[in-house]
PDB file of C-alpha atoms in Angstrom:
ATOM      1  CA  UNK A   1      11.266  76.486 179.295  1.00  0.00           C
ATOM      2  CA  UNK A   2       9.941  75.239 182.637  1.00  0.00           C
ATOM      3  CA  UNK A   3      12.048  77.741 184.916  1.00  0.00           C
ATOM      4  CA  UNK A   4      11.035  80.834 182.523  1.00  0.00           C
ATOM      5  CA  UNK A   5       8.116  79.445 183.448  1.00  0.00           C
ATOM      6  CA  UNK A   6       8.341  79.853 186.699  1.00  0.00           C
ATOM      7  CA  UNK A   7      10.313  83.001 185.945  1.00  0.00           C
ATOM      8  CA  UNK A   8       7.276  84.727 185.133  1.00  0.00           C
ATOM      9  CA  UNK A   9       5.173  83.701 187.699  1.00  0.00           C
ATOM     10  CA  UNK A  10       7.257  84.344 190.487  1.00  0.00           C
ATOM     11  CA  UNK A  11       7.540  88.053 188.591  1.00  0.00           C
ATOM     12  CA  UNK A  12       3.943  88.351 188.044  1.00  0.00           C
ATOM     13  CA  UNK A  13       2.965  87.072 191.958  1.00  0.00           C
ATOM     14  CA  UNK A  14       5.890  89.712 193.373  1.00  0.00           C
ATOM     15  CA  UNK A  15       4.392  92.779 191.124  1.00  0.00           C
ATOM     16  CA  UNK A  16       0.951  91.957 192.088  1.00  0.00           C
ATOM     17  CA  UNK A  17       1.766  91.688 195.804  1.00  0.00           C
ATOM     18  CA  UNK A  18       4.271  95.158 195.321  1.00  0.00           C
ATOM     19  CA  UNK A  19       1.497  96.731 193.486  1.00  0.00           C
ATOM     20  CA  UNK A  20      -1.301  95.928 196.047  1.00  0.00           C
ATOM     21  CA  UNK A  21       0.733  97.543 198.675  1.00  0.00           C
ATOM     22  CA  UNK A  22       0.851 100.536 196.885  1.00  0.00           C
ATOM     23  CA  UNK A  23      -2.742 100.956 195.330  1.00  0.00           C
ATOM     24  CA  UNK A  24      -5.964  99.615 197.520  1.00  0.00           C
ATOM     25  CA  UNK A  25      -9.359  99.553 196.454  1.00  0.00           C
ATOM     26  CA  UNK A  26     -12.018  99.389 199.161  1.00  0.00           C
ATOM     27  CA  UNK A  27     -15.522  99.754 199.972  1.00  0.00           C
ATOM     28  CA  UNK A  28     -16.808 101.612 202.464  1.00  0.00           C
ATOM     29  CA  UNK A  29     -20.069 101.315 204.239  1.00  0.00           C
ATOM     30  CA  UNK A  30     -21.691 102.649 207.154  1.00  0.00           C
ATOM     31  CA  UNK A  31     -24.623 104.306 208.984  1.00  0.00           C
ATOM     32  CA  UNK A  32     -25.510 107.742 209.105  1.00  0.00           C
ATOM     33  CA  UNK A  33     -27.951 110.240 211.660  1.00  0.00           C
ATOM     34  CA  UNK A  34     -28.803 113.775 210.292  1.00  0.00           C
ATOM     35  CA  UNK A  35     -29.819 116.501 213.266  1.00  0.00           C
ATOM     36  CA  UNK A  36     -31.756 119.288 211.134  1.00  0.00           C
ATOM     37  CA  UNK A  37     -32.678 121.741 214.252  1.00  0.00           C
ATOM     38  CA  UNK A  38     -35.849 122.559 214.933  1.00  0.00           C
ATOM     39  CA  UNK A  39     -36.779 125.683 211.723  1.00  0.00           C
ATOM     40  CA  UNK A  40     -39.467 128.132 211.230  1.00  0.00           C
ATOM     41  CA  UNK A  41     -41.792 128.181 208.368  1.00  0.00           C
ATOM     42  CA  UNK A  42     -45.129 128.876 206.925  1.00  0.00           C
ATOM     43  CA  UNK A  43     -47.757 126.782 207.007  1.00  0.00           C
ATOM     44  CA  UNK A  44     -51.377 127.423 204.973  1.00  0.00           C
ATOM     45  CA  UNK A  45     -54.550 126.203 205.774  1.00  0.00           C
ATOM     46  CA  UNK A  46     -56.898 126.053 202.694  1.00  0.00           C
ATOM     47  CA  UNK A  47     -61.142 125.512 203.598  1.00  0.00           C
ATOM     48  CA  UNK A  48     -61.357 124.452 200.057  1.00  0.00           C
ATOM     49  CA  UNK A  49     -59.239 122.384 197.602  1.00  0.00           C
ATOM     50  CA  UNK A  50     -56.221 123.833 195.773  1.00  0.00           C
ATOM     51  CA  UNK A  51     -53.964 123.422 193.440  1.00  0.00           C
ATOM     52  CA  UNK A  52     -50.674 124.649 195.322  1.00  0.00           C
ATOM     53  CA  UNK A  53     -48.337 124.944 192.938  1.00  0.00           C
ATOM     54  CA  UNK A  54     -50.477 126.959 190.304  1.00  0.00           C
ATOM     55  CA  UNK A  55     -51.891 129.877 192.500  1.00  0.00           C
ATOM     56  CA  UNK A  56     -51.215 132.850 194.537  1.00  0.00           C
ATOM     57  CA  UNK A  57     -52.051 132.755 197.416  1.00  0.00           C
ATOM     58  CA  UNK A  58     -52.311 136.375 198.277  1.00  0.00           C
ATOM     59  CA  UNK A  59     -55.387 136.487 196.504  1.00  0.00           C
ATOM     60  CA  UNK A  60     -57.914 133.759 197.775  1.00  0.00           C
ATOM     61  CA  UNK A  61     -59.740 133.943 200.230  1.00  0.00           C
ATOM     62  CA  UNK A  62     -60.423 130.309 202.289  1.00  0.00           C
ATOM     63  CA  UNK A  63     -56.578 130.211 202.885  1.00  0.00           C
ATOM     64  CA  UNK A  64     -55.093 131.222 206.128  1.00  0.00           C
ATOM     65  CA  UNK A  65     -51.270 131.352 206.926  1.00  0.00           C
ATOM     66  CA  UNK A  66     -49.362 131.267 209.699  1.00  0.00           C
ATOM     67  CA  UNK A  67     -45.435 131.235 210.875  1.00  0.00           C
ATOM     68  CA  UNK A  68     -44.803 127.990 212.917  1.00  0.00           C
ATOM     69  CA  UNK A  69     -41.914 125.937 214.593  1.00  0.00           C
ATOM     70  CA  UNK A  70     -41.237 121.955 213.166  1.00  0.00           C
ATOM     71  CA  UNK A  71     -40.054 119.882 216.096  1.00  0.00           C
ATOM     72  CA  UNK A  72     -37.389 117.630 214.012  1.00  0.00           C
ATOM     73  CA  UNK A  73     -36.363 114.038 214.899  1.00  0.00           C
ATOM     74  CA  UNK A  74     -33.447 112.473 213.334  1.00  0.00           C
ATOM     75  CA  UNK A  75     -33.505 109.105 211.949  1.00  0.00           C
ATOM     76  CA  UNK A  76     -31.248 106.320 210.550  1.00  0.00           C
ATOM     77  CA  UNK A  77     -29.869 106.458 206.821  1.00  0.00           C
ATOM     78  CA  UNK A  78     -26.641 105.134 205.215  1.00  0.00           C
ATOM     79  CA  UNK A  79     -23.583 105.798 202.935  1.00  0.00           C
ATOM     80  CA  UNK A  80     -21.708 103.134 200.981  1.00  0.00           C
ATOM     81  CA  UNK A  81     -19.171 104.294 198.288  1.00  0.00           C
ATOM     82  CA  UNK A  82     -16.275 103.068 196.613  1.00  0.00           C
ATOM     83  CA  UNK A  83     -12.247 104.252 197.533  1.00  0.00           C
ATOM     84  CA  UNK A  84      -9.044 103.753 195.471  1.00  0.00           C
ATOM     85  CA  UNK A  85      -6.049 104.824 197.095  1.00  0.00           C
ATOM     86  CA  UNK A  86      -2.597 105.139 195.859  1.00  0.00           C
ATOM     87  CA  UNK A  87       0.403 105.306 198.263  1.00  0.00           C
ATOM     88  CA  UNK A  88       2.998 108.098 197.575  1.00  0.00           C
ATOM     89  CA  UNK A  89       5.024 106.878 200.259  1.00  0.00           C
ATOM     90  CA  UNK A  90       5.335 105.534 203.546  1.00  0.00           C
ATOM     91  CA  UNK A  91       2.704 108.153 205.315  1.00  0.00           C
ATOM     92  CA  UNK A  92       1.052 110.101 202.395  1.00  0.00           C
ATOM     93  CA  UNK A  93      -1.991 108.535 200.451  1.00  0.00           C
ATOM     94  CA  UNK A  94      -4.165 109.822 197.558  1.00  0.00           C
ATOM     95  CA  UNK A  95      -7.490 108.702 197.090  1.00  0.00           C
ATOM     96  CA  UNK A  96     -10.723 109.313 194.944  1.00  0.00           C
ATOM     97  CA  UNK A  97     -14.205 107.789 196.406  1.00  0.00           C
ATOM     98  CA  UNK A  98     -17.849 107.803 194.903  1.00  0.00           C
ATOM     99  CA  UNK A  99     -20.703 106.657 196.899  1.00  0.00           C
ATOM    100  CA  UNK A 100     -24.419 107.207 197.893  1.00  0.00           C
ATOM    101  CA  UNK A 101     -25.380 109.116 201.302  1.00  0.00           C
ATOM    102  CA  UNK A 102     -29.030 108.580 202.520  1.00  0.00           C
ATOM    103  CA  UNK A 103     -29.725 111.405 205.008  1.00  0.00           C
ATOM    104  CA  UNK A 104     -33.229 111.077 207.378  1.00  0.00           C
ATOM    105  CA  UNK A 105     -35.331 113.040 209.118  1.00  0.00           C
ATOM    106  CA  UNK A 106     -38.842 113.708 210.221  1.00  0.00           C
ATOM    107  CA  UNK A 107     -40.339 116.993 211.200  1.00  0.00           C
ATOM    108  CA  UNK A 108     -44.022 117.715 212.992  1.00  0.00           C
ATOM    109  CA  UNK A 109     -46.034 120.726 213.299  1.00  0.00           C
ATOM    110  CA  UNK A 110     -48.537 121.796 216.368  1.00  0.00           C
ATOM    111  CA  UNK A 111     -51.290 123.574 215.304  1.00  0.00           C
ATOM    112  CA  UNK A 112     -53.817 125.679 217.293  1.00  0.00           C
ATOM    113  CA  UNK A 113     -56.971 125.684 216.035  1.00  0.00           C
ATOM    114  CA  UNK A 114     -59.184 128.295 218.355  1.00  0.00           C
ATOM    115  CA  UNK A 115     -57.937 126.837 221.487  1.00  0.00           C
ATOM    116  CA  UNK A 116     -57.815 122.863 220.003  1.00  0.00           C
ATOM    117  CA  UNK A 117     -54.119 121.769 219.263  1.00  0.00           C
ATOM    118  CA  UNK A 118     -53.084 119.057 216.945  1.00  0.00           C
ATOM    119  CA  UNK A 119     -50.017 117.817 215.731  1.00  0.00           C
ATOM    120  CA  UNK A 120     -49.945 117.366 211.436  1.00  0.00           C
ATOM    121  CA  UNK A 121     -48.785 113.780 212.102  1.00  0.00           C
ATOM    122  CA  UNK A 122     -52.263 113.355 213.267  1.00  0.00           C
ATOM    123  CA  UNK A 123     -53.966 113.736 210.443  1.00  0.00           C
ATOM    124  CA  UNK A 124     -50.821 112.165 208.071  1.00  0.00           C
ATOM    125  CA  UNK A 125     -48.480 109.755 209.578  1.00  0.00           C
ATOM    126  CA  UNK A 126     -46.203 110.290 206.764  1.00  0.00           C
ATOM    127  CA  UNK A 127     -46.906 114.065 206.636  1.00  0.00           C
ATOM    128  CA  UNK A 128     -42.845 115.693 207.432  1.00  0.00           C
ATOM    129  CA  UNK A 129     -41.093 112.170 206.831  1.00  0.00           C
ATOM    130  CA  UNK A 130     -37.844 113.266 204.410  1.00  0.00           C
ATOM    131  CA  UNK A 131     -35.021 111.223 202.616  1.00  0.00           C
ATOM    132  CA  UNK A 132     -32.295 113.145 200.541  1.00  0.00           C
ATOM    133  CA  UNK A 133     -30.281 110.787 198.295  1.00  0.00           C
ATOM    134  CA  UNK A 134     -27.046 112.412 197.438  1.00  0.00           C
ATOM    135  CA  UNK A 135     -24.277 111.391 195.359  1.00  0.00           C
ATOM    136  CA  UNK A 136     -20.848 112.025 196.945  1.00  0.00           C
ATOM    137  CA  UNK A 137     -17.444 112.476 194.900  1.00  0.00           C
ATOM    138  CA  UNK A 138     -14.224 112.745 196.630  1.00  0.00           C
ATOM    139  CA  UNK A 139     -11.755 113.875 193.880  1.00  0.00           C
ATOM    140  CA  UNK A 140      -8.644 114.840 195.887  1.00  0.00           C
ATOM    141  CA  UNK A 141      -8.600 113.665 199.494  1.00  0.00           C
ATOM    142  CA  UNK A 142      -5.182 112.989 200.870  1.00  0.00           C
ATOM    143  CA  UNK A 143      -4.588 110.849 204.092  1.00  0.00           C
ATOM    144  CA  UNK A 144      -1.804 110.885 206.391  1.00  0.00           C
ATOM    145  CA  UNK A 145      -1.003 108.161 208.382  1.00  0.00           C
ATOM    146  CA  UNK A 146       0.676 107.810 211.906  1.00  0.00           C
ATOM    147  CA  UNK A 147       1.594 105.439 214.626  1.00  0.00           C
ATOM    148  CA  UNK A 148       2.502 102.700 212.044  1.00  0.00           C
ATOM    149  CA  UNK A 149      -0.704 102.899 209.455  1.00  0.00           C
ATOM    150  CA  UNK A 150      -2.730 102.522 212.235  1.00  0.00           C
ATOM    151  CA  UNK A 151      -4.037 105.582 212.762  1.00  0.00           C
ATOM    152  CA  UNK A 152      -5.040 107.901 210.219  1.00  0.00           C
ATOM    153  CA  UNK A 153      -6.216 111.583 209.158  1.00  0.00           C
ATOM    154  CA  UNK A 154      -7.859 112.289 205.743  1.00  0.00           C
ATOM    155  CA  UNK A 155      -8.696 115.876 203.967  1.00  0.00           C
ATOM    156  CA  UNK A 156     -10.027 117.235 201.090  1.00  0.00           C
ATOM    157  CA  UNK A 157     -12.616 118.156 198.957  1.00  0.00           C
ATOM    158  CA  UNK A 158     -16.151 116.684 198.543  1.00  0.00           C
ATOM    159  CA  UNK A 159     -19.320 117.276 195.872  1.00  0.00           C
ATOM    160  CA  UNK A 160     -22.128 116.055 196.600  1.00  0.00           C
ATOM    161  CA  UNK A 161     -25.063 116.215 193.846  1.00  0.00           C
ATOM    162  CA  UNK A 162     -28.726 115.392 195.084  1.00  0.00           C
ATOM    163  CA  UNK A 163     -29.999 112.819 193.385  1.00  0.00           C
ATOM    164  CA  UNK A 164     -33.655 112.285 194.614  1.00  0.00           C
ATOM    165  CA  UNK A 165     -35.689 113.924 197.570  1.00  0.00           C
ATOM    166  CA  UNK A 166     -38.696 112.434 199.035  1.00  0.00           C
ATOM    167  CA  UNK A 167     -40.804 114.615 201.529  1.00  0.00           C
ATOM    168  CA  UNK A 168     -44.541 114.571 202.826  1.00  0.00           C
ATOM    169  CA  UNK A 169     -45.525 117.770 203.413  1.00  0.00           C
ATOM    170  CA  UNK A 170     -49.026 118.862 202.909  1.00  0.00           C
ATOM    171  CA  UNK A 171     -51.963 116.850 204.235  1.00  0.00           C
ATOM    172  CA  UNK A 172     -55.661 116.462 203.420  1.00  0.00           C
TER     173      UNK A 172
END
C-alpha cells in the first residue's frame, strides 16, 4: 500500500509538472500612453443657459458656433488582463486573454473672444480631461517563439468593447 502510495504521487507531481509546461496561465500588466492628434471640431457659445441635448441649435439665437483646433496631451493609463496559453509544440503557442485597457488624454481649446484669447481649461480645469475603459478579448492569438523561448512574436485578433467613457467637455 505504501509504494502505490507513492505510486500516485510521483504520477500526480510528473503530470502536473508535464502539464504546466504545456499550458501557462499568466497575468499581464502594464502601462499605457494614448497620442490622439490634435482634431477639429465645433465649439458653441450659448449667452444664456441651455439644455444641450434637447434643442436645435439652428434656431436660437444667443448661441454662436465656431470650427476650432484641440491641442491634445497624452497621459498615463493602464491594461492588466488575464492569458492562458497552450503549447502545440516546441515553437507554436495558442492563447486566449481578457483584460481592461485604460486609455488617457486631455484636450484644450483657445478661444478668441474680440481680440481676448483664453484657453477652456481656464475657466474648467477638468473641462477636455477623457478616460475610455475598454474591455479587451483576445480569442485566437498565436505566438511563435525563437532563439530558445526567449524571444517571441504573437498575432491575432482582438475585440475590444467600451465599457465606460468619462469626458469634460462643456463649461459654465
Amino acid at each position: 500500500m505504501k509504494h502505490l502510495t507513492i505510486t500516485i504521487i510521483l504520477f500526480l507531481f510528473i503530470g502536473t509538472t508535464t502539464t504546466a509546461k504545456k499550458h501557462k496561465l499568466s497575468i499581464n500588466a502594464n502601462s499605457t500612453t494614448t497620442f490622439i492628434p490634435n482634431f477639429d471640431y465645433y465649439v458653441h457659445i450659448a449667452t444664456e443657459p441651455i439644455i444641450y441635448d434637447f434643442m436645435d441649435l439652428s434656431n436660437y439665437t444667443h448661441i454662436s458656433s465656431s470650427y476650432q483646433e484641440a491641442k491634445t496631451k497624452p497621459k498615463l493609463g493602464f491594461s492588466i488582463d488575464i492569458e492562458y496559453s497552450n503549447r502545440l509544440n516546441k515553437r507554436l503557442s495558442v492563447l486566449f486573454a481578457i483584460g481592461i485597457n485604460q486609455m488617457r488624454y486631455e484636450y484644450d481649446t483657445e478661444m478668441n473672444d474680440n481680440g481676448a484669447i483664453y484657453s477652456l481649461t481656464d475657466l474648467d480645469k477638468d473641462y477636455g480631461n477623457t478616460t475610455l475603459y475598454y474591455l479587451n478579448i483576445r480569442p485566437f492569438n498565436y505566438s511563435v517563439s525563437f532563439n530558445e523561448n526567449k524571444t517571441s512574436i504573437f498575432g491575432g485578433p482582438i475585440l475590444s468593447l467600451l465599457l465606460k467613457s468619462k469626458s469634460c467637455n462643456a463649461v459654465g
